[in-house]
Tab-separated table of C-alpha atoms in Angstrom:
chain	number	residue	atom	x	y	z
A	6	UNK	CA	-13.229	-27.598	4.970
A	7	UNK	CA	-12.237	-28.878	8.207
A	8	UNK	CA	-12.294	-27.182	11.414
A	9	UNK	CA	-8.703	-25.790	11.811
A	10	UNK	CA	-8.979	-24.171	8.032
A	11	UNK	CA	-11.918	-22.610	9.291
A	12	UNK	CA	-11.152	-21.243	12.463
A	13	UNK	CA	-7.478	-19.918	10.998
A	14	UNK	CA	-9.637	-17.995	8.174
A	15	UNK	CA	-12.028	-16.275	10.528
A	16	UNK	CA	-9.615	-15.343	12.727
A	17	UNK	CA	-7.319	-13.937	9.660
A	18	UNK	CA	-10.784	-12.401	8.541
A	19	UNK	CA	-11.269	-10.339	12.022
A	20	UNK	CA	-8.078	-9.355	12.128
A	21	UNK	CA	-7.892	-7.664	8.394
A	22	UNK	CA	-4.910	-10.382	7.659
A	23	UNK	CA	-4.366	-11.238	3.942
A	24	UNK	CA	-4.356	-15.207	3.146
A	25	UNK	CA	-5.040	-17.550	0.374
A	26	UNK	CA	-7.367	-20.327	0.492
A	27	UNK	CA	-6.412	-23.281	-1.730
A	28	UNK	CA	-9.101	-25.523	-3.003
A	29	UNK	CA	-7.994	-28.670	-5.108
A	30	UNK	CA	-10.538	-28.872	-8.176
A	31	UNK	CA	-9.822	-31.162	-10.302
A	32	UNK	CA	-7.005	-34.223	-9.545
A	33	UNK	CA	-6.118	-37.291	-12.385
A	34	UNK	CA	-4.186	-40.120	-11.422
A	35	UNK	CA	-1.759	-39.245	-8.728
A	36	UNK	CA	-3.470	-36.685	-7.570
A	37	UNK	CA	-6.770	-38.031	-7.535
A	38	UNK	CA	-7.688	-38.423	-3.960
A	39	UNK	CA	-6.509	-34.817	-3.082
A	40	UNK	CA	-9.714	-33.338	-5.138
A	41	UNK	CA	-12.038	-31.122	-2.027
A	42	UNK	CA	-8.590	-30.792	0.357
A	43	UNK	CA	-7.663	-27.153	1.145
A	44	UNK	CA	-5.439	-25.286	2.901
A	45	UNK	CA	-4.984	-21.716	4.180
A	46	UNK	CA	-1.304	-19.684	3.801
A	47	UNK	CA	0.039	-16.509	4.046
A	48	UNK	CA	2.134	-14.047	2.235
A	49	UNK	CA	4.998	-14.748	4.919
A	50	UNK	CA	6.248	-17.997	4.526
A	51	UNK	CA	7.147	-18.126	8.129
A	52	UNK	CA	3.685	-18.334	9.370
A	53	UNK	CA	3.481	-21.846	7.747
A	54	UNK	CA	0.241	-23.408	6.426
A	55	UNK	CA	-2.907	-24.984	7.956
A	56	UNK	CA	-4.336	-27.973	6.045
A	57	UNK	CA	-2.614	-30.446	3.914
A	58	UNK	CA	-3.486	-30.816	0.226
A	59	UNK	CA	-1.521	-34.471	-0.349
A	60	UNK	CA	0.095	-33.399	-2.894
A	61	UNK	CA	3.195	-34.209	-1.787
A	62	UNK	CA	6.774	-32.644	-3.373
A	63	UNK	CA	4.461	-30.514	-5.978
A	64	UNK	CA	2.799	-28.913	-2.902
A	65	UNK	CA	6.101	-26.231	-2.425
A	66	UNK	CA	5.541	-24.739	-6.001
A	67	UNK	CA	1.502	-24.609	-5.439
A	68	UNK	CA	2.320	-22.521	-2.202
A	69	UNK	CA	4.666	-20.418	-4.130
A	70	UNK	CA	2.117	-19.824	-6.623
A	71	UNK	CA	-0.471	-18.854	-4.222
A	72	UNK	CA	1.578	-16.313	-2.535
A	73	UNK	CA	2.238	-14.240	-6.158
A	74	UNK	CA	-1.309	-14.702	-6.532
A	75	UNK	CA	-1.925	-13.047	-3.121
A	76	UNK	CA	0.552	-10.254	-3.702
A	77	UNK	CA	-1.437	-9.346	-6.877
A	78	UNK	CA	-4.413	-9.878	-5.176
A	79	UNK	CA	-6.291	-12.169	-7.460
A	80	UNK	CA	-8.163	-15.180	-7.570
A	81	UNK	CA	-6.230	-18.008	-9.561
A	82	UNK	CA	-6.997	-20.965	-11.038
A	83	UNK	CA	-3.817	-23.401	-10.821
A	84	UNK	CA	-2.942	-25.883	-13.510
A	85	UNK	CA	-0.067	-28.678	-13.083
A	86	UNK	CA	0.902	-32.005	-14.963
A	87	UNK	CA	3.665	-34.207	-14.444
A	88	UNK	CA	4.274	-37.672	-14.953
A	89	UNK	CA	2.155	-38.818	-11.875
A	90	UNK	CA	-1.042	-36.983	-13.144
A	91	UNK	CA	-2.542	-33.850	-13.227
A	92	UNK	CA	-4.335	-31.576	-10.622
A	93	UNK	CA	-6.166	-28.112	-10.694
A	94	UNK	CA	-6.648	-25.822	-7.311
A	95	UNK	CA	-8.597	-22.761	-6.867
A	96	UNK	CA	-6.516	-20.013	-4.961
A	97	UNK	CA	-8.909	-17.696	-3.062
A	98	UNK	CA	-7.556	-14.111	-2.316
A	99	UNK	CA	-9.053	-12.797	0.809
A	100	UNK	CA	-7.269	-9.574	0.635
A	101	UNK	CA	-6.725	-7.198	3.655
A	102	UNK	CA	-7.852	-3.754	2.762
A	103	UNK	CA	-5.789	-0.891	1.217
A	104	UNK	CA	-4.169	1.556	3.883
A	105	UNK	CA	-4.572	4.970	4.033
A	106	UNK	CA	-2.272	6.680	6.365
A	107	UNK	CA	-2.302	9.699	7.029
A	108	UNK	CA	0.076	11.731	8.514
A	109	UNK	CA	-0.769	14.975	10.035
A	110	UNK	CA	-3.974	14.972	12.158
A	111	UNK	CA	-5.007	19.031	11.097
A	112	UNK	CA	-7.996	20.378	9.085
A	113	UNK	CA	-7.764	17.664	6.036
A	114	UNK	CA	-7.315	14.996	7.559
A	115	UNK	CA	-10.586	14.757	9.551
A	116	UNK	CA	-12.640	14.932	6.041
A	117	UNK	CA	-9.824	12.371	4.429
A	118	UNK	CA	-10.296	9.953	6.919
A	119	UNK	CA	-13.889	9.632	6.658
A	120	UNK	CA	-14.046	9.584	3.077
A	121	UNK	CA	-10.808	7.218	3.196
A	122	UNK	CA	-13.220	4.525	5.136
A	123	UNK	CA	-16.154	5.003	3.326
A	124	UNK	CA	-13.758	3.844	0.087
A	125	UNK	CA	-12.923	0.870	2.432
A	126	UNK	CA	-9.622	1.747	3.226
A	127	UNK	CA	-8.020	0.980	6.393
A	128	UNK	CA	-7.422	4.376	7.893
A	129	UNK	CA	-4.700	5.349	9.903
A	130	UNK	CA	-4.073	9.053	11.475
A	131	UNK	CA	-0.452	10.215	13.494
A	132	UNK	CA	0.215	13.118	14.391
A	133	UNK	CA	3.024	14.145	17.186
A	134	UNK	CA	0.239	16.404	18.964
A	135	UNK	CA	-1.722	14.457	20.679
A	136	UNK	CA	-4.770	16.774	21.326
A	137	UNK	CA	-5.103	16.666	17.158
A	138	UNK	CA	-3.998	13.333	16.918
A	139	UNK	CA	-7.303	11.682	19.390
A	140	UNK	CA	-9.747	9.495	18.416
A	141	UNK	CA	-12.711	11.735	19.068
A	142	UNK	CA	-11.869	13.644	16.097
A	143	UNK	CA	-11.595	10.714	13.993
A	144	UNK	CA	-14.185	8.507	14.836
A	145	UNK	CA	-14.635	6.344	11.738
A	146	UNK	CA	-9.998	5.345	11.577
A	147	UNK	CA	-8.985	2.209	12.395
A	148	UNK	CA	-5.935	3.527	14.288
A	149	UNK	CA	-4.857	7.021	15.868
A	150	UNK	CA	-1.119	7.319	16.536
A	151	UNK	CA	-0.076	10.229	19.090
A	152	UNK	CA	3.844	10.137	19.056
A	153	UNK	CA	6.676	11.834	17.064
A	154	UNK	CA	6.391	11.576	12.736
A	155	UNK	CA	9.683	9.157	11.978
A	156	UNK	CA	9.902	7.158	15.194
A	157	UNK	CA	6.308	6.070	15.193
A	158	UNK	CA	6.759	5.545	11.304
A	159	UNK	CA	9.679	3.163	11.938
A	160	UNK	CA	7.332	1.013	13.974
A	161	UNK	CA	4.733	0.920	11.292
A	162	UNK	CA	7.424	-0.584	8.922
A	163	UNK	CA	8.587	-2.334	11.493
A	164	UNK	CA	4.806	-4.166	12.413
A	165	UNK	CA	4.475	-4.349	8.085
A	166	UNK	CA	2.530	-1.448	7.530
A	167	UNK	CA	4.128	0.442	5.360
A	168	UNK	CA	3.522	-1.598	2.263
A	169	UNK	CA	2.649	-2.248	-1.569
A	170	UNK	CA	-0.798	-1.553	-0.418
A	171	UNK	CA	-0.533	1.676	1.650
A	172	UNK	CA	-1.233	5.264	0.248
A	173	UNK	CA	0.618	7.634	2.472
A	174	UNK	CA	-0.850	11.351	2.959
A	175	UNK	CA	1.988	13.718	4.104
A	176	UNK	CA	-0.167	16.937	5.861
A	177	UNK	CA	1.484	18.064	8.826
A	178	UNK	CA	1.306	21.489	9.951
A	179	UNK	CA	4.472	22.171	8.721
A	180	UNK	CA	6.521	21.782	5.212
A	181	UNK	CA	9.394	20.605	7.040
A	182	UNK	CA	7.445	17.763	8.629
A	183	UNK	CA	6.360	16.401	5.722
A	184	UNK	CA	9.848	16.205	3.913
A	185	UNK	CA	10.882	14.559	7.087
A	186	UNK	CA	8.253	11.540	6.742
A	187	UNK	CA	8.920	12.155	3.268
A	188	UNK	CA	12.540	11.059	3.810
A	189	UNK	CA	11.703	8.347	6.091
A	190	UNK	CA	9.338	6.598	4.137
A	191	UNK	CA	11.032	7.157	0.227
A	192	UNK	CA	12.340	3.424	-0.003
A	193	UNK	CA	9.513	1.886	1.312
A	194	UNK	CA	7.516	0.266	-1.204
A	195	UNK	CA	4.479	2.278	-0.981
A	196	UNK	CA	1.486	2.284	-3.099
A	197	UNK	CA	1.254	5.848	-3.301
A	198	UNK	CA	3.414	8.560	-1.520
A	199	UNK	CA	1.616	12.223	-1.478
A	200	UNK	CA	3.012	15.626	-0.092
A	201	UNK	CA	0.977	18.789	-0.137
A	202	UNK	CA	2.595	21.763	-1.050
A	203	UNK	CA	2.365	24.075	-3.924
A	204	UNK	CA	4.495	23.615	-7.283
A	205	UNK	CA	7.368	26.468	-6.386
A	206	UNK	CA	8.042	24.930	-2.681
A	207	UNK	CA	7.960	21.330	-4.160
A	208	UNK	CA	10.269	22.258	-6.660
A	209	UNK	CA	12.787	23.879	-4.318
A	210	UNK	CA	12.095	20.835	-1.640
A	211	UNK	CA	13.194	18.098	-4.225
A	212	UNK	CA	16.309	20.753	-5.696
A	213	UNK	CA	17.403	21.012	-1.965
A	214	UNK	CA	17.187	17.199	-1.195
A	215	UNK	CA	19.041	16.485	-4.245
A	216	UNK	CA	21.948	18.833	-3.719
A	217	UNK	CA	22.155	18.259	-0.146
A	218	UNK	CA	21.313	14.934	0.768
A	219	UNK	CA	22.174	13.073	-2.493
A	220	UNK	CA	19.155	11.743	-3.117
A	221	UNK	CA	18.756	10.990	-6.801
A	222	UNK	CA	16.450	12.820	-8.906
A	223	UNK	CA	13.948	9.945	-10.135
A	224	UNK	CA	13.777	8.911	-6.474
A	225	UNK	CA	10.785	11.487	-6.535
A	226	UNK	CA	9.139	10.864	-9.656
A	227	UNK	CA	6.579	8.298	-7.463
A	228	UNK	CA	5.608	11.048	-5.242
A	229	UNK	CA	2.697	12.517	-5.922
A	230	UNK	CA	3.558	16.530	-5.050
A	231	UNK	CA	1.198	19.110	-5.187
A	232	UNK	CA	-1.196	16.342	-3.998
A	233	UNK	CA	-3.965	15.315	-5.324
A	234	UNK	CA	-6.097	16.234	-8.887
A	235	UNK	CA	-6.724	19.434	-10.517
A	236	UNK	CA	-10.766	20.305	-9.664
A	237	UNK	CA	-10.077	23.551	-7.884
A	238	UNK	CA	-10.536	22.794	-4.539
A	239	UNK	CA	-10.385	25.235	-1.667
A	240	UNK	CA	-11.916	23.824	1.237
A	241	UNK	CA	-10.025	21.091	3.432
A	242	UNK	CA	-13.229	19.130	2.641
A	243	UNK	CA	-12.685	19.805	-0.993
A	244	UNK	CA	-8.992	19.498	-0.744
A	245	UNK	CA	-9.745	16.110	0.995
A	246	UNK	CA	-11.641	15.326	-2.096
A	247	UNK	CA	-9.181	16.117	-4.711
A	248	UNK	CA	-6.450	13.760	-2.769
A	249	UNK	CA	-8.969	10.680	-2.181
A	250	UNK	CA	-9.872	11.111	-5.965
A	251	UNK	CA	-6.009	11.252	-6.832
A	252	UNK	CA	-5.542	7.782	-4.417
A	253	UNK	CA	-8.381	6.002	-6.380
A	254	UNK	CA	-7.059	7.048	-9.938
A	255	UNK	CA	-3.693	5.473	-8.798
A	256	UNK	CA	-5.094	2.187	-7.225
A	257	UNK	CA	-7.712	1.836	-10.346
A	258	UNK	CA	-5.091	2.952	-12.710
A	259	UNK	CA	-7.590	5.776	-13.645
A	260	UNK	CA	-6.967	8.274	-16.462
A	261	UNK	CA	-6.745	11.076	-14.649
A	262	UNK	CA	-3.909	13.709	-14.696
A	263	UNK	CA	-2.481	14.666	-11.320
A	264	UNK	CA	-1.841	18.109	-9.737
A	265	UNK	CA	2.308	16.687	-9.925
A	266	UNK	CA	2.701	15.537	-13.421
A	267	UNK	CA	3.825	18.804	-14.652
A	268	UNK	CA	6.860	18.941	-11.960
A	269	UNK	CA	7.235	15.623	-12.815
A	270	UNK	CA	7.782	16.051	-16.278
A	271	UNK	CA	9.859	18.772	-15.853
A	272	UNK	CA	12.265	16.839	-13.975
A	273	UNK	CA	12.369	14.081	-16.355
A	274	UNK	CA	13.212	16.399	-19.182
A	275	UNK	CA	16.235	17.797	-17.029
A	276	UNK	CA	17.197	14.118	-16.743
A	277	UNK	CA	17.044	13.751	-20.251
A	278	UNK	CA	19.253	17.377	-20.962
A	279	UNK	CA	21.397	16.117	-19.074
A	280	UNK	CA	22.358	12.762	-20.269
A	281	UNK	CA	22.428	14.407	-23.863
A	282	UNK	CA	25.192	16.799	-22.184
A	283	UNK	CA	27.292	13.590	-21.449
């Protein structure tokens, strides 16, 4: 690996960046002399690619390839044949950590953002009060965010953090907080959207967004309201528990039944009434 590739994948490395490292294998005929090149991409295509495997017009369907492998987050080992020859590359996922933000800076949060780091996640806390919302109360997060809930989410979509592998906590002081963020950040393609709350209010929050905004009714079926899994937890420490163990069932694809699946059946068989109506 020469110099450049290196340099670009330690600094992608310090700076929690997700990128692919391509190593050619295994090359037969024309492909032969590009066996021990690599390169280093990205997910965006705009940020281009250091190295050069020579493999000339194949080399746009390789980088393709790489960046589905890096959106599922898996190793991959490549395979192509044409008439030239055939060649085999190792794609290397150096995946960024999973995001956990959490929004609302009160008495869960400081246990969910420790426990949310010692899982590995890249932690993020905002809050629009900024003596909550201060790093000296959480110590072990990545990033503390004093400013108001939907503006300062905006700029996390807008700087790409608000992605396939974030797992957004909704715990403000107040329910009408979190259906704001909840609002905001609905089409976003989040891992994992969660709202505390208890059954009756959740019910009447998604009944009242329905009616009144128009938002349609399986728009809520991936959020994850009451929060987190049924162990009986009182505490905020415990409570913390019961959402972090709810975040790791969904990311593991775990067997465990959430605090929200009976709402969320519920709803679906009022879907399914209905359409038998029409």
């Amino acid at each position: 690996m020469n110099q450049p590739i290196l340099q670009a994948l330690l600094n992608a490395l310090r700076h929690h960046e997700s990128v692919v490292l391509l190593s050619v294998t295994h090359g037969e005929g024309r492909y032969a002399d590009a066996v021990g090149r690599h390169c280093l991409l990205w997910s965006d295509p705009a940020r281009g690619v250091v190295g050069d495997l020579g493999l000339g017009e194949l080399a746009d369907q390789v980088y393709a390839d790489a960046r589905q492998a890096l959106a599922a987050r898996q190793h991959r080992h490549l395979r192509y044949r044409d008439a030239e020859g055939s060649v085999q590359i190792f794609a290397e996922v150096q995946a960024q950590p999973p995001h956990l933000l959490i929004v609302g800076a009160g008495h869960i949060a400081v246990p969910l953002a420790a426990m949310g780091k010692l899982c590995d996640f890249q932690v993020t806390v905002l809050d629009d009060r900024p003596q909550y919302a201060h790093p000296a109360r959480f110590p072990t997060a990545d990033q503390v965010i004093a400013g108001p809930f939907r503006p300062e989410l905006r700029k996390l979509r807008e700087q790409g953090m608000l992605d396939e592998h974030t797992y957004i906590v909704l715990v403000t002081r107040g329910h009408q907080h979190d259906v704001d963020c909840l609002v905001e950040v609905l089409d976003d393609p989040l891992a994992y959207i969660g709202m505390i709350g208890s059954q009756r209010r959740i019910r009447a929050v998604f009944q009242l967004l329905e009616s009144e905004q128009g938002i349609p009714p399986e728009k809520f079926d991936r959020v994850y309201a009451p929060i987190g899994l049924d162990i009986g937890a009182q505490t905020p420490a415990e409570i913390a528990v019961c959402i972090m163990a709810e975040i790791i069932n969904v990311m593991r694809g775990g067997p465990a039944v959430s605090l929200s699946e009976q709402i969320r059946r519920e709803r679906q068989q009022r879907r399914e009434r209905l359409t038998a109506r029409t």
